[in-house]
């Protein structure tokens, strides 16, 4: 496995990029086959948040994603939540990670942990902290860790009009439907059931204005998604393992090659 990762790293030039490209910010291509021009970094600490795994340098994004992260953290602080923990965003020029998620390539995807930080964590703590599980897979329900703080954060995250969708494990969607379906559900449809999101949720933003080569995703079905669609997910056998899987190299738009060339260094 270790050997495989080394081979993948050598053949994946995107994972070797340490600085953003010049040029105006543009998300290029799709969420799972794209790259990012003019990326900006989110500072490791700020009001209401801390960046996780800083040694991986996946704290880059399109400027609208940076603004979204800062805004969400500020709103969370205002609501009295502890610091939110920001996981993978994108690499300095976007592109595919060696393993793990297939998306996060165009600077418009960010993972937020359901675990909070109740104090300022050191760099080493932020590199090594473990996620907190929100789902009891034996019952296919949320566990007691999923409480009012997680619900508040997820609602804040989903209500933002910049958000295209948010991936959460099916029992988490179920818990949010139970809480809000009858009263306040305009944003519930943005929460999309997907396996592998039981300790974090994954926010995806719409293609930004000015990113003419950004490929939007097929829109989610209308409605809150709390009925049959959710049921069909709850009936599927849960995929529990989140071991990193090596990613196949996607075919990227031609413009992405330019970002790797010398003049864009
Ligand atoms: Zn993700």
Short mmCIF file of C-alpha atoms and ligand atoms in Angstrom, two decimals:
data_model
loop_
_atom_site.label_atom_id
_atom_site.label_comp_id
_atom_site.label_asym_id
_atom_site.label_seq_id
_atom_site.Cartn_x
_atom_site.Cartn_y
_atom_site.Cartn_z
CA UNK A 1 0.00 0.00 0.00
CA UNK A 2 2.78 2.41 1.02
CA UNK A 3 4.67 1.62 -2.14
CA UNK A 4 1.57 2.25 -4.20
CA UNK A 5 1.07 5.70 -2.68
CA UNK A 6 4.66 6.63 -3.53
CA UNK A 7 4.17 5.58 -7.12
CA UNK A 8 0.93 7.55 -7.32
CA UNK A 9 2.56 10.65 -5.86
CA UNK A 10 5.32 10.56 -8.43
CA UNK A 11 2.89 10.22 -11.31
CA UNK A 12 0.48 12.86 -10.02
CA UNK A 13 2.02 16.28 -10.63
CA UNK A 14 -0.89 18.03 -8.89
CA UNK A 15 0.10 16.66 -5.51
CA UNK A 16 3.56 18.22 -5.95
CA UNK A 17 2.37 21.79 -6.52
CA UNK A 18 3.19 24.02 -3.59
CA UNK A 19 2.09 27.43 -4.86
CA UNK A 20 -1.08 28.69 -6.55
CA UNK A 21 -0.90 29.74 -10.18
CA UNK A 22 -1.02 33.37 -11.21
CA UNK A 23 -4.04 34.73 -13.03
CA UNK A 24 -7.55 35.57 -11.98
CA UNK A 25 -9.31 32.97 -9.89
CA UNK A 26 -11.15 30.37 -11.96
CA UNK A 27 -12.56 26.97 -11.19
CA UNK A 28 -11.81 24.96 -14.32
CA UNK A 29 -13.62 21.74 -15.28
CA UNK A 30 -15.67 19.51 -13.01
CA UNK A 31 -15.57 18.94 -9.27
CA UNK A 32 -14.01 15.51 -9.88
CA UNK A 33 -11.98 16.33 -13.02
CA UNK A 34 -10.69 19.86 -12.84
CA UNK A 35 -8.18 22.33 -11.49
CA UNK A 36 -8.00 25.78 -9.95
CA UNK A 37 -6.36 28.92 -11.27
CA UNK A 38 -5.50 31.73 -8.87
CA UNK A 39 -6.23 29.78 -5.70
CA UNK A 40 -6.16 31.47 -2.30
CA UNK A 41 -5.23 29.90 1.04
CA UNK A 42 -7.36 29.98 4.15
CA UNK A 43 -5.14 30.97 7.13
CA UNK A 44 -4.59 28.14 9.62
CA UNK A 45 -6.45 29.95 12.40
CA UNK A 46 -9.20 32.53 12.27
CA UNK A 47 -12.36 33.66 14.04
CA UNK A 48 -14.33 30.53 14.86
CA UNK A 49 -12.26 27.95 12.97
CA UNK A 50 -9.00 25.99 12.78
CA UNK A 51 -7.50 24.23 9.76
CA UNK A 52 -6.86 20.50 10.08
CA UNK A 53 -3.91 18.48 8.74
CA UNK A 54 -1.99 21.64 7.74
CA UNK A 55 0.99 19.51 6.68
CA UNK A 56 -1.08 18.23 3.76
CA UNK A 57 -1.50 21.77 2.44
CA UNK A 58 -5.05 21.19 1.26
CA UNK A 59 -6.23 24.55 2.54
CA UNK A 60 -6.60 26.26 -0.84
CA UNK A 61 -9.77 27.21 -2.62
CA UNK A 62 -11.45 29.57 -5.03
CA UNK A 63 -11.88 32.96 -3.29
CA UNK A 64 -15.63 32.34 -2.97
CA UNK A 65 -14.84 29.16 -1.04
CA UNK A 66 -12.42 30.98 1.25
CA UNK A 67 -15.09 33.58 1.92
CA UNK A 68 -17.67 30.87 2.57
CA UNK A 69 -15.38 29.18 5.14
CA UNK A 70 -14.69 32.49 6.92
CA UNK A 71 -18.37 33.45 6.92
CA UNK A 72 -19.53 30.07 8.21
CA UNK A 73 -16.97 30.17 11.01
CA UNK A 74 -18.04 33.68 12.02
CA UNK A 75 -21.70 32.72 12.04
CA UNK A 76 -20.91 29.61 14.07
CA UNK A 77 -19.04 31.72 16.61
CA UNK A 78 -22.02 34.10 16.81
CA UNK A 79 -24.28 31.15 17.57
CA UNK A 80 -22.00 30.21 20.47
CA UNK A 81 -20.42 27.16 18.85
CA UNK A 82 -16.83 26.13 19.60
CA UNK A 83 -14.27 26.46 16.79
CA UNK A 84 -15.17 24.49 13.70
CA UNK A 85 -12.54 22.19 12.21
CA UNK A 86 -11.92 22.64 8.50
CA UNK A 87 -10.69 19.49 6.73
CA UNK A 88 -9.68 19.00 3.13
CA UNK A 89 -10.27 21.84 0.72
CA UNK A 90 -8.14 21.76 -2.47
CA UNK A 91 -4.42 21.71 -3.27
CA UNK A 92 -2.52 24.80 -4.45
CA UNK A 93 -3.51 24.35 -8.09
CA UNK A 94 -6.42 22.00 -7.47
CA UNK A 95 -6.39 18.73 -9.41
CA UNK A 96 -6.80 15.17 -8.13
CA UNK A 97 -5.60 13.99 -4.71
CA UNK A 98 -3.55 10.80 -4.69
CA UNK A 99 -6.12 8.98 -2.63
CA UNK A 100 -9.31 9.58 -0.73
CA UNK A 101 -11.90 11.85 -2.26
CA UNK A 102 -12.18 12.06 -5.99
CA UNK A 103 -13.60 15.56 -5.99
CA UNK A 104 -12.09 18.65 -4.28
CA UNK A 105 -10.33 19.39 -7.60
CA UNK A 106 -11.62 22.80 -8.62
CA UNK A 107 -11.52 24.71 -5.33
CA UNK A 108 -15.26 24.51 -4.66
CA UNK A 109 -15.38 21.57 -2.21
CA UNK A 110 -14.57 21.64 1.51
CA UNK A 111 -14.93 19.06 4.29
CA UNK A 112 -15.98 20.27 7.73
CA UNK A 113 -15.73 17.94 10.70
CA UNK A 114 -18.65 17.36 13.02
CA UNK A 115 -16.13 17.43 15.85
CA UNK A 116 -15.42 20.88 17.31
CA UNK A 117 -12.31 22.28 18.99
CA UNK A 118 -12.90 23.65 22.47
CA UNK A 119 -9.41 25.15 22.65
CA UNK A 120 -6.72 26.33 20.27
CA UNK A 121 -5.03 23.18 18.98
CA UNK A 122 -1.31 23.06 18.27
CA UNK A 123 -0.03 22.23 14.80
CA UNK A 124 0.78 18.71 15.92
CA UNK A 125 -2.68 18.27 17.43
CA UNK A 126 -4.29 19.51 14.23
CA UNK A 127 -2.20 17.06 12.21
CA UNK A 128 -3.10 14.11 14.42
CA UNK A 129 -6.60 14.67 15.82
CA UNK A 130 -9.06 11.89 15.10
CA UNK A 131 -12.57 12.44 13.77
CA UNK A 132 -15.65 11.85 15.89
CA UNK A 133 -18.19 9.35 14.58
CA UNK A 134 -21.81 10.53 14.40
CA UNK A 135 -23.48 7.30 13.23
CA UNK A 136 -24.21 4.04 15.02
CA UNK A 137 -23.87 1.66 12.09
CA UNK A 138 -25.38 -1.28 13.98
CA UNK A 139 -28.66 0.66 14.16
CA UNK A 140 -28.15 2.84 11.07
CA UNK A 141 -29.05 5.89 13.16
CA UNK A 142 -27.16 8.91 14.44
CA UNK A 143 -25.50 8.33 17.81
CA UNK A 144 -25.43 10.66 20.82
CA UNK A 145 -22.51 12.67 19.43
CA UNK A 146 -24.87 14.17 16.89
CA UNK A 147 -26.45 16.83 19.05
CA UNK A 148 -27.64 20.44 18.91
CA UNK A 149 -24.22 21.86 18.01
CA UNK A 150 -23.86 19.65 14.95
CA UNK A 151 -27.45 20.37 13.92
CA UNK A 152 -26.89 24.12 14.23
CA UNK A 153 -23.69 24.02 12.17
CA UNK A 154 -25.18 21.87 9.43
CA UNK A 155 -28.21 24.14 9.14
CA UNK A 156 -26.03 27.25 8.96
CA UNK A 157 -23.90 25.59 6.29
CA UNK A 158 -26.86 24.52 4.15
CA UNK A 159 -28.82 27.78 4.32
CA UNK A 160 -26.12 29.69 2.47
CA UNK A 161 -27.17 30.45 -1.12
CA UNK A 162 -23.61 29.83 -2.38
CA UNK A 163 -24.03 26.14 -1.56
CA UNK A 164 -24.92 23.75 -4.36
CA UNK A 165 -25.14 20.63 -2.15
CA UNK A 166 -23.78 19.07 1.03
CA UNK A 167 -23.00 15.36 1.38
CA UNK A 168 -23.93 13.66 4.65
CA UNK A 169 -24.37 10.03 5.66
CA UNK A 170 -27.98 8.84 5.22
CA UNK A 171 -28.83 8.63 8.99
CA UNK A 172 -27.64 12.24 9.38
CA UNK A 173 -29.99 13.36 6.63
CA UNK A 174 -32.72 11.39 8.36
CA UNK A 175 -32.07 13.14 11.68
CA UNK A 176 -32.18 16.57 10.00
CA UNK A 177 -35.44 15.67 8.23
CA UNK A 178 -36.99 14.61 11.53
CA UNK A 179 -35.96 17.88 13.10
CA UNK A 180 -36.94 20.35 10.39
CA UNK A 181 -39.20 18.79 7.79
CA UNK A 182 -42.44 20.22 9.14
CA UNK A 183 -41.22 23.67 9.99
CA UNK A 184 -38.30 24.86 8.00
CA UNK A 185 -37.27 22.80 5.06
CA UNK A 186 -36.38 25.00 2.11
CA UNK A 187 -32.69 24.16 2.52
CA UNK A 188 -33.09 20.46 3.45
CA UNK A 189 -32.94 19.39 -0.20
CA UNK A 190 -29.31 20.53 -0.31
CA UNK A 191 -28.35 17.81 2.16
CA UNK A 192 -27.59 14.84 -0.06
CA UNK A 193 -27.22 11.33 1.35
CA UNK A 194 -23.86 9.74 0.53
CA UNK A 195 -21.77 7.17 2.34
CA UNK A 196 -18.45 8.08 3.95
CA UNK A 197 -19.72 11.30 5.52
CA UNK A 198 -20.48 10.23 9.07
CA UNK A 199 -17.72 12.20 10.82
CA UNK A 200 -17.61 15.16 8.45
CA UNK A 201 -19.86 16.86 5.93
CA UNK A 202 -18.76 17.95 2.51
CA UNK A 203 -19.85 21.34 1.18
CA UNK A 204 -19.90 21.96 -2.56
CA UNK A 205 -20.43 25.46 -3.94
CA UNK A 206 -22.02 26.50 -7.22
CA UNK A 207 -19.79 27.39 -10.17
CA UNK A 208 -18.71 31.01 -9.53
CA UNK A 209 -19.50 33.88 -11.87
CA UNK A 210 -16.45 34.38 -14.09
CA UNK A 211 -15.43 30.70 -14.19
CA UNK A 212 -16.58 30.08 -17.75
CA UNK A 213 -15.08 26.59 -17.94
CA UNK A 214 -16.52 25.41 -14.63
CA UNK A 215 -18.82 22.44 -15.23
CA UNK A 216 -21.90 22.53 -13.03
CA UNK A 217 -23.28 19.34 -11.59
CA UNK A 218 -26.66 17.97 -12.62
CA UNK A 219 -29.12 19.69 -10.25
CA UNK A 220 -30.48 17.71 -7.32
CA UNK A 221 -34.11 16.59 -7.61
CA UNK A 222 -36.66 19.18 -6.41
CA UNK A 223 -38.05 18.94 -2.89
CA UNK A 224 -36.51 18.26 0.50
CA UNK A 225 -35.35 14.72 -0.31
CA UNK A 226 -36.76 13.43 2.96
CA UNK A 227 -39.14 10.88 1.44
CA UNK A 228 -38.54 7.96 -0.88
CA UNK A 229 -35.04 8.98 -1.93
CA UNK A 230 -33.78 9.02 1.66
CA UNK A 231 -35.54 5.73 2.34
CA UNK A 232 -33.78 4.10 -0.59
CA UNK A 233 -30.42 5.18 0.88
CA UNK A 234 -31.33 3.94 4.34
CA UNK A 235 -32.18 0.56 2.81
CA UNK A 236 -28.78 0.18 1.12
CA UNK A 237 -26.14 -1.77 3.01
CA UNK A 238 -24.00 0.87 4.71
CA UNK A 239 -20.45 1.30 3.47
CA UNK A 240 -18.54 1.80 6.70
CA UNK A 241 -14.90 1.56 5.67
CA UNK A 242 -13.29 4.86 4.81
CA UNK A 243 -9.82 3.48 4.09
CA UNK A 244 -8.18 5.66 1.47
CA UNK A 245 -8.53 4.15 -1.97
CA UNK A 246 -6.04 5.05 -4.72
CA UNK A 247 -7.70 7.27 -7.29
CA UNK A 248 -7.60 6.71 -11.03
CA UNK A 249 -6.20 9.73 -12.87
CA UNK A 250 -9.13 11.57 -14.47
CA UNK A 251 -8.90 13.27 -17.84
CA UNK A 252 -8.64 16.98 -17.06
CA UNK A 253 -9.54 19.92 -19.33
CA UNK A 254 -6.65 21.05 -21.52
CA UNK A 255 -6.46 24.38 -19.73
CA UNK A 256 -5.32 22.53 -16.62
CA UNK A 257 -2.04 21.53 -18.34
CA UNK A 258 -1.22 25.22 -18.64
CA UNK A 259 -1.31 25.64 -14.88
CA UNK A 260 1.45 23.08 -14.54
CA UNK A 261 3.67 24.72 -17.11
CA UNK A 262 6.56 26.95 -16.00
CA UNK A 263 5.10 30.35 -16.74
CA UNK A 264 2.32 29.75 -14.27
CA UNK A 265 4.57 28.76 -11.39
ZN1 LIG B 1 -15.05 15.79 0.84
#
